[in-house]
């Protein structure tokens, strides 16, 4: 079993897509083993996205991610990282496959509804950023 972190970003929460995102994960055979809603401060968003600190989109991304509530979840299942990424679709919704979350709901490369860890190492860091071991079941 593999675990990954997924986030319903502020635009997804605002569009009432929390249940839709979870439904798609569960329909793919994945389980939600940790879940909570929170609002990150700008500093917390900067900490979470520290790997992008030298990239030109860092400030706008952290502004966006701290502008409203998000839903963070730990998703578990066989090949969870790749499954979640397939369900989400390409980062740029214009390049996302039809039927993916981003193709169906995202407006642009930054406001793209969801986040998912891209590797086992990032999943471990990202899950630990938001969840303690007592908050994950399963």
GROMACS .gro file of N, CA, C and O in nm:
model
  552
    1UNK      N    1   0.084  -0.120   0.000
    1UNK     CA    2   0.000   0.000   0.000
    1UNK      C    3   0.087   0.125   0.000
    1UNK      O    4   0.187   0.131   0.071
    2UNK      N    5   0.046   0.219  -0.076
    2UNK     CA    6   0.119   0.346  -0.087
    2UNK      C    7   0.026   0.458  -0.041
    2UNK      O    8  -0.096   0.449  -0.058
    3UNK      N    9   0.087   0.562   0.016
    3UNK     CA   10   0.010   0.679   0.058
    3UNK      C   11   0.061   0.803  -0.013
    3UNK      O   12   0.180   0.815  -0.042
    4UNK      N   13  -0.031   0.895  -0.039
    4UNK     CA   14   0.004   1.022  -0.101
    4UNK      C   15  -0.082   1.131  -0.040
    4UNK      O   16  -0.183   1.103   0.026
    5UNK      N   17  -0.040   1.254  -0.060
    5UNK     CA   18  -0.119   1.368  -0.013
    5UNK      C   19  -0.189   1.429  -0.133
    5UNK      O   20  -0.130   1.444  -0.240
    6UNK      N   21  -0.313   1.465  -0.113
    6UNK     CA   22  -0.385   1.543  -0.213
    6UNK      C   23  -0.448   1.663  -0.143
    6UNK      O   24  -0.484   1.654  -0.025
    7UNK      N   25  -0.459   1.771  -0.216
    7UNK     CA   26  -0.521   1.893  -0.164
    7UNK      C   27  -0.628   1.939  -0.261
    7UNK      O   28  -0.603   1.947  -0.381
    8UNK      N   29  -0.747   1.969  -0.209
    8UNK     CA   30  -0.844   2.044  -0.285
    8UNK      C   31  -0.810   2.189  -0.258
    8UNK      O   32  -0.821   2.237  -0.144
    9UNK      N   33  -0.763   2.258  -0.361
    9UNK     CA   34  -0.714   2.395  -0.348
    9UNK      C   35  -0.830   2.493  -0.327
    9UNK      O   36  -0.947   2.457  -0.343
   10UNK      N   37  -0.798   2.620  -0.292
   10UNK     CA   38  -0.905   2.717  -0.266
   10UNK      C   39  -1.010   2.729  -0.377
   10UNK      O   40  -1.128   2.746  -0.348
   11UNK      N   41  -0.968   2.717  -0.503
   11UNK     CA   42  -1.067   2.727  -0.611
   11UNK      C   43  -1.159   2.606  -0.612
   11UNK      O   44  -1.279   2.619  -0.639
   12UNK      N   45  -1.107   2.489  -0.580
   12UNK     CA   46  -1.190   2.369  -0.573
   12UNK      C   47  -1.289   2.373  -0.458
   12UNK      O   48  -1.404   2.332  -0.471
   13UNK      N   49  -1.244   2.425  -0.343
   13UNK     CA   50  -1.334   2.440  -0.228
   13UNK      C   51  -1.444   2.541  -0.263
   13UNK      O   52  -1.562   2.515  -0.237
   14UNK      N   53  -1.405   2.651  -0.323
   14UNK     CA   54  -1.502   2.756  -0.359
   14UNK      C   55  -1.606   2.705  -0.457
   14UNK      O   56  -1.722   2.743  -0.453
   15UNK      N   57  -1.565   2.614  -0.546
   15UNK     CA   58  -1.657   2.558  -0.646
   15UNK      C   59  -1.733   2.436  -0.592
   15UNK      O   60  -1.802   2.369  -0.669
   16UNK      N   61  -1.720   2.406  -0.462
   16UNK     CA   62  -1.790   2.293  -0.400
   16UNK      C   63  -1.754   2.159  -0.465
   16UNK      O   64  -1.841   2.075  -0.488
   17UNK      N   65  -1.625   2.138  -0.490
   17UNK     CA   66  -1.580   2.016  -0.555
   17UNK      C   67  -1.514   1.915  -0.460
   17UNK      O   68  -1.459   1.815  -0.506
   18UNK      N   69  -1.521   1.939  -0.331
   18UNK     CA   70  -1.457   1.849  -0.234
   18UNK      C   71  -1.510   1.706  -0.251
   18UNK      O   72  -1.433   1.611  -0.266
   19UNK      N   73  -1.640   1.691  -0.249
   19UNK     CA   74  -1.700   1.559  -0.263
   19UNK      C   75  -1.671   1.494  -0.396
   19UNK      O   76  -1.648   1.373  -0.405
   20UNK      N   77  -1.668   1.574  -0.503
   20UNK     CA   78  -1.638   1.521  -0.636
   20UNK      C   79  -1.497   1.467  -0.644
   20UNK      O   80  -1.473   1.359  -0.701
   21UNK      N   81  -1.402   1.538  -0.585
   21UNK     CA   82  -1.263   1.492  -0.584
   21UNK      C   83  -1.252   1.360  -0.507
   21UNK      O   84  -1.194   1.263  -0.556
   22UNK      N   85  -1.312   1.356  -0.390
   22UNK     CA   86  -1.310   1.234  -0.309
   22UNK      C   87  -1.378   1.120  -0.383
   22UNK      O   88  -1.329   1.007  -0.386
   23UNK      N   89  -1.492   1.147  -0.444
   23UNK     CA   90  -1.565   1.044  -0.519
   23UNK      C   91  -1.478   0.981  -0.627
   23UNK      O   92  -1.472   0.860  -0.643
   24UNK      N   93  -1.406   1.065  -0.700
   24UNK     CA   94  -1.321   1.013  -0.808
   24UNK      C   95  -1.208   0.926  -0.752
   24UNK      O   96  -1.176   0.823  -0.811
   25UNK      N   97  -1.151   0.967  -0.642
   25UNK     CA   98  -1.046   0.885  -0.580
   25UNK      C   99  -1.103   0.751  -0.533
   25UNK      O  100  -1.047   0.645  -0.559
   26UNK      N  101  -1.216   0.757  -0.464
   26UNK     CA  102  -1.275   0.634  -0.412
   26UNK      C  103  -1.322   0.542  -0.525
   26UNK      O  104  -1.307   0.420  -0.516
   27UNK      N  105  -1.376   0.598  -0.631
   27UNK     CA  106  -1.420   0.516  -0.744
   27UNK      C  107  -1.303   0.447  -0.814
   27UNK      O  108  -1.323   0.347  -0.883
   28UNK      N  109  -1.183   0.499  -0.795
   28UNK     CA  110  -1.063   0.437  -0.852
   28UNK      C  111  -1.002   0.333  -0.757
   28UNK      O  112  -0.894   0.281  -0.782
   29UNK      N  113  -1.072   0.303  -0.647
   29UNK     CA  114  -1.025   0.202  -0.553
   29UNK      C  115  -0.932   0.255  -0.445
   29UNK      O  116  -0.871   0.176  -0.372
   30UNK      N  117  -0.921   0.386  -0.434
   30UNK     CA  118  -0.836   0.447  -0.332
   30UNK      C  119  -0.918   0.475  -0.206
   30UNK      O  120  -1.041   0.490  -0.213
   31UNK      N  121  -0.850   0.482  -0.091
   31UNK     CA  122  -0.915   0.510   0.037
   31UNK      C  123  -0.864   0.641   0.094
   31UNK      O  124  -0.743   0.669   0.086
   32UNK      N  125  -0.952   0.717   0.156
   32UNK     CA  126  -0.913   0.839   0.227
   32UNK      C  127  -0.888   0.796   0.371
   32UNK      O  128  -0.979   0.750   0.440
   33UNK      N  129  -0.762   0.811   0.418
   33UNK     CA  130  -0.727   0.767   0.554
   33UNK      C  131  -0.691   0.884   0.645
   33UNK      O  132  -0.657   0.864   0.761
   34UNK      N  133  -0.701   1.006   0.593
   34UNK     CA  134  -0.680   1.127   0.670
   34UNK      C  135  -0.746   1.242   0.595
   34UNK      O  136  -0.736   1.248   0.472
   35UNK      N  137  -0.815   1.330   0.666
   35UNK     CA  138  -0.890   1.436   0.598
   35UNK      C  139  -0.913   1.552   0.693
   35UNK      O  140  -0.954   1.532   0.807
   36UNK      N  141  -0.887   1.674   0.645
   36UNK     CA  142  -0.923   1.792   0.723
   36UNK      C  143  -0.926   1.917   0.636
   36UNK      O  144  -0.862   1.923   0.531
   37UNK      N  145  -1.003   2.015   0.682
   37UNK     CA  146  -1.010   2.145   0.615
   37UNK      C  147  -0.934   2.244   0.701
   37UNK      O  148  -0.943   2.242   0.824
   38UNK      N  149  -0.859   2.332   0.636
   38UNK     CA  150  -0.785   2.436   0.708
   38UNK      C  151  -0.761   2.553   0.614
   38UNK      O  152  -0.788   2.546   0.495
   39UNK      N  153  -0.712   2.661   0.671
   39UNK     CA  154  -0.673   2.778   0.592
   39UNK      C  155  -0.529   2.809   0.625
   39UNK      O  156  -0.498   2.844   0.739
   40UNK      N  157  -0.441   2.794   0.527
   40UNK     CA  158  -0.299   2.821   0.549
   40UNK      C  159  -0.273   2.971   0.550
   40UNK      O  160  -0.335   3.046   0.475
   41UNK      N  161  -0.179   3.010   0.633
   41UNK     CA  162  -0.127   3.146   0.625
   41UNK      C  163  -0.030   3.152   0.507
   41UNK      O  164   0.011   3.048   0.455
   42UNK      N  165   0.009   3.270   0.469
   42UNK     CA  166   0.109   3.286   0.363
   42UNK      C  167   0.238   3.214   0.401
   42UNK      O  168   0.299   3.146   0.318
   43UNK      N  169   0.280   3.226   0.526
   43UNK     CA  170   0.403   3.161   0.571
   43UNK      C  171   0.392   3.009   0.566
   43UNK      O  172   0.487   2.941   0.531
   44UNK      N  173   0.277   2.957   0.605
   44UNK     CA  174   0.257   2.811   0.598
   44UNK      C  175   0.260   2.763   0.453
   44UNK      O  176   0.318   2.659   0.423
   45UNK      N  177   0.199   2.839   0.363
   45UNK     CA  178   0.202   2.804   0.220
   45UNK      C  179   0.345   2.809   0.167
   45UNK      O  180   0.386   2.721   0.091
   46UNK      N  181   0.421   2.909   0.210
   46UNK     CA  182   0.561   2.917   0.168
   46UNK      C  183   0.640   2.795   0.218
   46UNK      O  184   0.724   2.742   0.146
   47UNK      N  185   0.612   2.752   0.340
   47UNK     CA  186   0.680   2.635   0.394
   47UNK      C  187   0.644   2.509   0.318
   47UNK      O  188   0.731   2.426   0.288
   48UNK      N  189   0.517   2.495   0.283
   48UNK     CA  190   0.474   2.376   0.211
   48UNK      C  191   0.537   2.370   0.071
   48UNK      O  192   0.580   2.265   0.026
   49UNK      N  193   0.542   2.484   0.005
   49UNK     CA  194   0.594   2.489  -0.133
   49UNK      C  195   0.741   2.532  -0.139
   49UNK      O  196   0.786   2.584  -0.242
   50UNK      N  197   0.816   2.509  -0.034
   50UNK     CA  198   0.956   2.552  -0.025
   50UNK      C  199   1.040   2.501  -0.142
   50UNK      O  200   1.135   2.568  -0.184
   51UNK      N  201   1.005   2.386  -0.198
   51UNK     CA  202   1.082   2.331  -0.311
   51UNK      C  203   1.075   2.422  -0.434
   51UNK      O  204   1.159   2.413  -0.523
   52UNK      N  205   0.976   2.512  -0.437
   52UNK     CA  206   0.959   2.603  -0.552
   52UNK      C  207   1.005   2.746  -0.522
   52UNK      O  208   0.980   2.836  -0.601
   53UNK      N  209   1.076   2.765  -0.411
   53UNK     CA  210   1.107   2.902  -0.366
   53UNK      C  211   1.185   2.985  -0.468
   53UNK      O  212   1.174   3.107  -0.469
   54UNK      N  213   1.261   2.923  -0.555
   54UNK     CA  214   1.339   2.998  -0.653
   54UNK      C  215   1.269   3.010  -0.789
   54UNK      O  216   1.327   3.063  -0.883
   55UNK      N  217   1.147   2.964  -0.797
   55UNK     CA  218   1.074   2.969  -0.924
   55UNK      C  219   0.990   3.096  -0.932
   55UNK      O  220   0.945   3.149  -0.830
   56UNK      N  221   0.967   3.146  -1.053
   56UNK     CA  222   0.895   3.273  -1.068
   56UNK      C  223   0.750   3.272  -1.019
   56UNK      O  224   0.696   3.376  -0.986
   57UNK      N  225   0.689   3.155  -1.010
   57UNK     CA  226   0.549   3.147  -0.968
   57UNK      C  227   0.531   3.129  -0.817
   57UNK      O  228   0.418   3.121  -0.769
   58UNK      N  229   0.640   3.123  -0.742
   58UNK     CA  230   0.634   3.095  -0.598
   58UNK      C  231   0.543   3.192  -0.522
   58UNK      O  232   0.458   3.150  -0.444
   59UNK      N  233   0.560   3.320  -0.545
   59UNK     CA  234   0.480   3.420  -0.471
   59UNK      C  235   0.332   3.410  -0.507
   59UNK      O  236   0.246   3.411  -0.418
   60UNK      N  237   0.300   3.402  -0.635
   60UNK     CA  238   0.158   3.395  -0.674
   60UNK      C  239   0.096   3.264  -0.626
   60UNK      O  240  -0.020   3.262  -0.583
   61UNK      N  241   0.171   3.154  -0.631
   61UNK     CA  242   0.120   3.025  -0.583
   61UNK      C  243   0.090   3.030  -0.434
   61UNK      O  244  -0.017   2.987  -0.389
   62UNK      N  245   0.182   3.085  -0.356
   62UNK     CA  246   0.160   3.089  -0.211
   62UNK      C  247   0.052   3.190  -0.174
   62UNK      O  248  -0.019   3.170  -0.076
   63UNK      N  249   0.038   3.297  -0.253
   63UNK     CA  250  -0.075   3.390  -0.232
   63UNK      C  251  -0.206   3.315  -0.254
   63UNK      O  252  -0.298   3.323  -0.172
   64UNK      N  253  -0.215   3.244  -0.365
   64UNK     CA  254  -0.335   3.169  -0.400
   64UNK      C  255  -0.368   3.064  -0.294
   64UNK      O  256  -0.482   3.053  -0.249
   65UNK      N  257  -0.268   2.987  -0.253
   65UNK     CA  258  -0.293   2.878  -0.160
   65UNK      C  259  -0.329   2.927  -0.019
   65UNK      O  260  -0.380   2.849   0.061
   66UNK      N  261  -0.306   3.054   0.010
   66UNK     CA  262  -0.341   3.108   0.141
   66UNK      C  263  -0.463   3.201   0.133
   66UNK      O  264  -0.500   3.262   0.232
   67UNK      N  265  -0.529   3.205   0.019
   67UNK     CA  266  -0.641   3.298   0.005
   67UNK      C  267  -0.774   3.244   0.058
   67UNK      O  268  -0.867   3.319   0.080
   68UNK      N  269  -0.783   3.115   0.077
   68UNK     CA  270  -0.908   3.057   0.126
   68UNK      C  271  -0.886   2.918   0.179
   68UNK      O  272  -0.774   2.867   0.177
   69UNK      N  273  -0.993   2.854   0.227
   69UNK     CA  274  -0.979   2.720   0.284
   69UNK      C  275  -0.936   2.617   0.180
   69UNK      O  276  -0.965   2.631   0.061
   70UNK      N  277  -0.867   2.516   0.229
   70UNK     CA  278  -0.827   2.401   0.148
   70UNK      C  279  -0.868   2.275   0.223
   70UNK      O  280  -0.894   2.279   0.343
   71UNK      N  281  -0.874   2.164   0.151
   71UNK     CA  282  -0.897   2.034   0.214
   71UNK      C  283  -0.776   1.948   0.183
   71UNK      O  284  -0.740   1.930   0.067
   72UNK      N  285  -0.711   1.901   0.288
   72UNK     CA  286  -0.595   1.813   0.272
   72UNK      C  287  -0.638   1.671   0.308
   72UNK      O  288  -0.718   1.651   0.399
   73UNK      N  289  -0.586   1.576   0.230
   73UNK     CA  290  -0.623   1.437   0.257
   73UNK      C  291  -0.507   1.344   0.228
   73UNK      O  292  -0.425   1.369   0.139
   74UNK      N  293  -0.502   1.238   0.307
   74UNK     CA  294  -0.408   1.130   0.283
   74UNK      C  295  -0.486   1.022   0.209
   74UNK      O  296  -0.590   0.976   0.255
   75UNK      N  297  -0.434   0.987   0.093
   75UNK     CA  298  -0.499   0.891   0.006
   75UNK      C  299  -0.413   0.765   0.003
   75UNK      O  300  -0.291   0.774  -0.016
   76UNK      N  301  -0.476   0.650   0.021
   76UNK     CA  302  -0.403   0.524   0.031
   76UNK      C  303  -0.455   0.425  -0.073
   76UNK      O  304  -0.574   0.419  -0.101
   77UNK      N  305  -0.362   0.347  -0.126
   77UNK     CA  306  -0.399   0.241  -0.218
   77UNK      C  307  -0.278   0.194  -0.297
   77UNK      O  308  -0.169   0.250  -0.285
   78UNK      N  309  -0.300   0.092  -0.376
   78UNK     CA  310  -0.194   0.042  -0.462
   78UNK      C  311  -0.162   0.147  -0.567
   78UNK      O  312  -0.252   0.200  -0.634
   79UNK      N  313  -0.033   0.183  -0.578
   79UNK     CA  314   0.012   0.287  -0.672
   79UNK      C  315  -0.065   0.418  -0.655
   79UNK      O  316  -0.101   0.484  -0.753
   80UNK      N  317  -0.089   0.456  -0.530
   80UNK     CA  318  -0.170   0.575  -0.500
   80UNK      C  319  -0.116   0.702  -0.565
   80UNK      O  320  -0.193   0.784  -0.615
   81UNK      N  321   0.015   0.720  -0.564
   81UNK     CA  322   0.073   0.843  -0.619
   81UNK      C  323   0.040   0.856  -0.767
   81UNK      O  324  -0.013   0.959  -0.810
   82UNK      N  325   0.067   0.753  -0.844
   82UNK     CA  326   0.041   0.763  -0.988
   82UNK      C  327  -0.109   0.765  -1.018
   82UNK      O  328  -0.153   0.836  -1.108
   83UNK      N  329  -0.189   0.690  -0.942
   83UNK     CA  330  -0.334   0.691  -0.963
   83UNK      C  331  -0.393   0.830  -0.939
   83UNK      O  332  -0.473   0.878  -1.019
   84UNK      N  333  -0.353   0.892  -0.828
   84UNK     CA  334  -0.404   1.027  -0.797
   84UNK      C  335  -0.363   1.124  -0.907
   84UNK      O  336  -0.444   1.204  -0.954
   85UNK      N  337  -0.240   1.115  -0.952
   85UNK     CA  338  -0.192   1.207  -1.056
   85UNK      C  339  -0.267   1.183  -1.188
   85UNK      O  340  -0.299   1.278  -1.259
   86UNK      N  341  -0.298   1.059  -1.219
   86UNK     CA  342  -0.376   1.030  -1.340
   86UNK      C  343  -0.518   1.087  -1.329
   86UNK      O  344  -0.571   1.142  -1.426
   87UNK      N  345  -0.579   1.073  -1.214
   87UNK     CA  346  -0.715   1.123  -1.192
   87UNK      C  347  -0.718   1.276  -1.197
   87UNK      O  348  -0.813   1.335  -1.249
   88UNK      N  349  -0.613   1.340  -1.146
   88UNK     CA  350  -0.606   1.486  -1.147
   88UNK      C  351  -0.588   1.539  -1.289
   88UNK      O  352  -0.646   1.640  -1.325
   89UNK      N  353  -0.502   1.476  -1.368
   89UNK     CA  354  -0.469   1.526  -1.501
   89UNK      C  355  -0.348   1.616  -1.497
   89UNK      O  356  -0.297   1.651  -1.390
   90UNK      N  357  -0.300   1.656  -1.613
   90UNK     CA  358  -0.182   1.741  -1.625
   90UNK      C  359  -0.202   1.872  -1.550
   90UNK      O  360  -0.315   1.923  -1.540
   91UNK      N  361  -0.091   1.928  -1.500
   91UNK     CA  362  -0.095   2.053  -1.424
   91UNK      C  363  -0.165   2.163  -1.503
   91UNK      O  364  -0.245   2.238  -1.449
   92UNK      N  365  -0.133   2.173  -1.630
   92UNK     CA  366  -0.198   2.270  -1.718
   92UNK      C  367  -0.328   2.207  -1.768
   92UNK      O  368  -0.325   2.109  -1.843
   93UNK      N  369  -0.442   2.263  -1.729
   93UNK     CA  370  -0.569   2.201  -1.769
   93UNK      C  371  -0.588   2.191  -1.920
   93UNK      O  372  -0.660   2.105  -1.968
   94UNK      N  373  -0.522   2.278  -1.996
   94UNK     CA  374  -0.532   2.272  -2.143
   94UNK      C  375  -0.465   2.146  -2.198
   94UNK      O  376  -0.493   2.104  -2.309
   95UNK      N  377  -0.374   2.088  -2.118
   95UNK     CA  378  -0.304   1.966  -2.159
   95UNK      C  379  -0.358   1.841  -2.089
   95UNK      O  380  -0.314   1.730  -2.117
   96UNK      N  381  -0.455   1.860  -1.999
   96UNK     CA  382  -0.509   1.749  -1.921
   96UNK      C  383  -0.602   1.663  -2.007
   96UNK      O  384  -0.679   1.715  -2.089
   97UNK      N  385  -0.593   1.534  -1.987
   97UNK     CA  386  -0.679   1.441  -2.061
   97UNK      C  387  -0.825   1.463  -2.025
   97UNK      O  388  -0.860   1.496  -1.912
   98UNK      N  389  -0.910   1.441  -2.122
   98UNK     CA  390  -1.054   1.453  -2.103
   98UNK      C  391  -1.099   1.360  -1.989
   98UNK      O  392  -1.051   1.247  -1.979
   99UNK      N  393  -1.188   1.409  -1.906
   99UNK     CA  394  -1.239   1.330  -1.795
   99UNK      C  395  -1.159   1.340  -1.667
   99UNK      O  396  -1.199   1.285  -1.566
  100UNK      N  397  -1.045   1.410  -1.671
  100UNK     CA  398  -0.969   1.430  -1.548
  100UNK      C  399  -1.025   1.550  -1.472
  100UNK      O  400  -1.098   1.632  -1.529
  101UNK      N  401  -0.991   1.560  -1.345
  101UNK     CA  402  -1.042   1.670  -1.261
  101UNK      C  403  -1.003   1.805  -1.321
  101UNK      O  404  -1.087   1.895  -1.334
  102UNK      N  405  -0.876   1.818  -1.361
  102UNK     CA  406  -0.831   1.948  -1.412
  102UNK      C  407  -0.892   1.981  -1.547
  102UNK      O  408  -0.926   2.097  -1.573
  103UNK      N  409  -0.909   1.882  -1.634
  103UNK     CA  410  -0.974   1.907  -1.764
  103UNK      C  411  -1.119   1.951  -1.743
  103UNK      O  412  -1.170   2.039  -1.812
  104UNK      N  413  -1.185   1.890  -1.645
  104UNK     CA  414  -1.326   1.919  -1.621
  104UNK      C  415  -1.352   2.049  -1.546
  104UNK      O  416  -1.454   2.113  -1.569
  105UNK      N  417  -1.260   2.089  -1.455
  105UNK     CA  418  -1.292   2.200  -1.364
  105UNK      C  419  -1.191   2.313  -1.354
  105UNK      O  420  -1.225   2.421  -1.305
  106UNK      N  421  -1.067   2.293  -1.393
  106UNK     CA  422  -0.964   2.395  -1.369
  106UNK      C  423  -0.975   2.510  -1.470
  106UNK      O  424  -1.020   2.490  -1.583
  107UNK      N  425  -0.928   2.626  -1.427
  107UNK     CA  426  -0.931   2.743  -1.516
  107UNK      C  427  -0.794   2.777  -1.575
  107UNK      O  428  -0.787   2.832  -1.683
  108UNK      N  429  -0.687   2.746  -1.502
  108UNK     CA  430  -0.553   2.774  -1.554
  108UNK      C  431  -0.450   2.690  -1.480
  108UNK      O  432  -0.484   2.614  -1.390
  109UNK      N  433  -0.324   2.707  -1.516
  109UNK     CA  434  -0.216   2.623  -1.463
  109UNK      C  435  -0.200   2.636  -1.311
  109UNK      O  436  -0.157   2.543  -1.245
  110UNK      N  437  -0.234   2.752  -1.255
  110UNK     CA  438  -0.221   2.771  -1.110
  110UNK      C  439  -0.351   2.737  -1.038
  110UNK      O  440  -0.351   2.669  -0.937
  111UNK      N  441  -0.461   2.784  -1.089
  111UNK     CA  442  -0.592   2.756  -1.030
  111UNK      C  443  -0.645   2.629  -1.094
  111UNK      O  444  -0.734   2.632  -1.178
  112UNK      N  445  -0.585   2.518  -1.048
  112UNK     CA  446  -0.612   2.391  -1.114
  112UNK      C  447  -0.676   2.287  -1.021
  112UNK      O  448  -0.659   2.169  -1.038
  113UNK      N  449  -0.749   2.336  -0.921
  113UNK     CA  450  -0.839   2.258  -0.835
  113UNK      C  451  -0.771   2.168  -0.732
  113UNK      O  452  -0.810   2.167  -0.617
  114UNK      N  453  -0.669   2.092  -0.775
  114UNK     CA  454  -0.611   1.990  -0.687
  114UNK      C  455  -0.459   1.987  -0.693
  114UNK      O  456  -0.398   2.032  -0.789
  115UNK      N  457  -0.402   1.933  -0.587
  115UNK     CA  458  -0.258   1.906  -0.578
  115UNK      C  459  -0.243   1.759  -0.542
  115UNK      O  460  -0.324   1.705  -0.467
  116UNK      N  461  -0.137   1.698  -0.591
  116UNK     CA  462  -0.103   1.562  -0.551
  116UNK      C  463   0.048   1.545  -0.546
  116UNK      O  464   0.119   1.600  -0.631
  117UNK      N  465   0.096   1.473  -0.450
  117UNK     CA  466   0.240   1.447  -0.438
  117UNK      C  467   0.291   1.383  -0.566
  117UNK      O  468   0.221   1.303  -0.629
  118UNK      N  469   0.417   1.413  -0.601
  118UNK     CA  470   0.471   1.361  -0.727
  118UNK      C  471   0.572   1.248  -0.710
  118UNK      O  472   0.622   1.195  -0.809
  119UNK      N  473   0.601   1.211  -0.585
  119UNK     CA  474   0.698   1.103  -0.561
  119UNK      C  475   0.678   1.051  -0.418
  119UNK      O  476   0.618   1.119  -0.335
  120UNK      N  477   0.733   0.934  -0.388
  120UNK     CA  478   0.724   0.884  -0.251
  120UNK      C  479   0.790   0.979  -0.151
  120UNK      O  480   0.739   0.997  -0.040
  121UNK      N  481   0.900   1.042  -0.191
  121UNK     CA  482   0.970   1.135  -0.101
  121UNK      C  483   0.885   1.259  -0.073
  121UNK      O  484   0.873   1.304   0.041
  122UNK      N  485   0.825   1.316  -0.178
  122UNK     CA  486   0.743   1.435  -0.155
  122UNK      C  487   0.615   1.397  -0.079
  122UNK      O  488   0.568   1.474   0.005
  123UNK      N  489   0.560   1.278  -0.104
  123UNK     CA  490   0.441   1.234  -0.030
  123UNK      C  491   0.471   1.226   0.120
  123UNK      O  492   0.392   1.273   0.202
  124UNK      N  493   0.585   1.171   0.154
  124UNK     CA  494   0.622   1.159   0.295
  124UNK      C  495   0.635   1.297   0.360
  124UNK      O  496   0.583   1.321   0.468
  125UNK      N  497   0.704   1.390   0.292
  125UNK     CA  498   0.719   1.526   0.344
  125UNK      C  499   0.584   1.595   0.356
  125UNK      O  500   0.552   1.656   0.459
  126UNK      N  501   0.504   1.587   0.250
  126UNK     CA  502   0.377   1.659   0.245
  126UNK      C  503   0.276   1.605   0.345
  126UNK      O  504   0.205   1.682   0.410
  127UNK      N  505   0.268   1.475   0.359
  127UNK     CA  506   0.178   1.417   0.459
  127UNK      C  507   0.219   1.464   0.599
  127UNK      O  508   0.136   1.508   0.678
  128UNK      N  509   0.348   1.459   0.627
  128UNK     CA  510   0.399   1.503   0.756
  128UNK      C  511   0.380   1.652   0.782
  128UNK      O  512   0.374   1.694   0.898
  129UNK      N  513   0.370   1.730   0.677
  129UNK     CA  514   0.348   1.875   0.692
  129UNK      C  515   0.210   1.903   0.752
  129UNK      O  516   0.195   1.996   0.829
  130UNK      N  517   0.111   1.821   0.717
  130UNK     CA  518  -0.027   1.847   0.759
  130UNK      C  519  -0.082   1.750   0.863
  130UNK      O  520  -0.180   1.781   0.930
  131UNK      N  521  -0.026   1.630   0.874
  131UNK     CA  522  -0.086   1.527   0.958
  131UNK      C  523   0.014   1.468   1.056
  131UNK      O  524   0.128   1.440   1.020
  132UNK      N  525  -0.034   1.443   1.179
  132UNK     CA  526   0.043   1.363   1.273
  132UNK      C  527  -0.002   1.218   1.255
  132UNK      O  528  -0.107   1.192   1.196
  133UNK      N  529   0.074   1.124   1.309
  133UNK     CA  530   0.041   0.983   1.291
  133UNK      C  531  -0.096   0.948   1.351
  133UNK      O  532  -0.165   0.860   1.300
  134UNK      N  533  -0.137   1.018   1.455
  134UNK     CA  534  -0.266   0.987   1.519
  134UNK      C  535  -0.385   1.031   1.433
  134UNK      O  536  -0.498   0.987   1.453
  135UNK      N  537  -0.359   1.116   1.333
  135UNK     CA  538  -0.467   1.166   1.247
  135UNK      C  539  -0.487   1.082   1.122
  135UNK      O  540  -0.573   1.111   1.040
  136UNK      N  541  -0.405   0.978   1.105
  136UNK     CA  542  -0.415   0.890   0.989
  136UNK      C  543  -0.462   0.755   1.037
  136UNK      O  544  -0.403   0.696   1.128
  137UNK      N  545  -0.568   0.704   0.976
  137UNK     CA  546  -0.622   0.574   1.016
  137UNK      C  547  -0.605   0.475   0.902
  137UNK      O  548  -0.593   0.511   0.786
  138UNK      N  549  -0.608   0.348   0.937
  138UNK     CA  550  -0.602   0.249   0.830
  138UNK      C  551  -0.471   0.175   0.824
  138UNK      O  552  -0.375   0.202   0.885
   0.00000   0.00000   0.00000
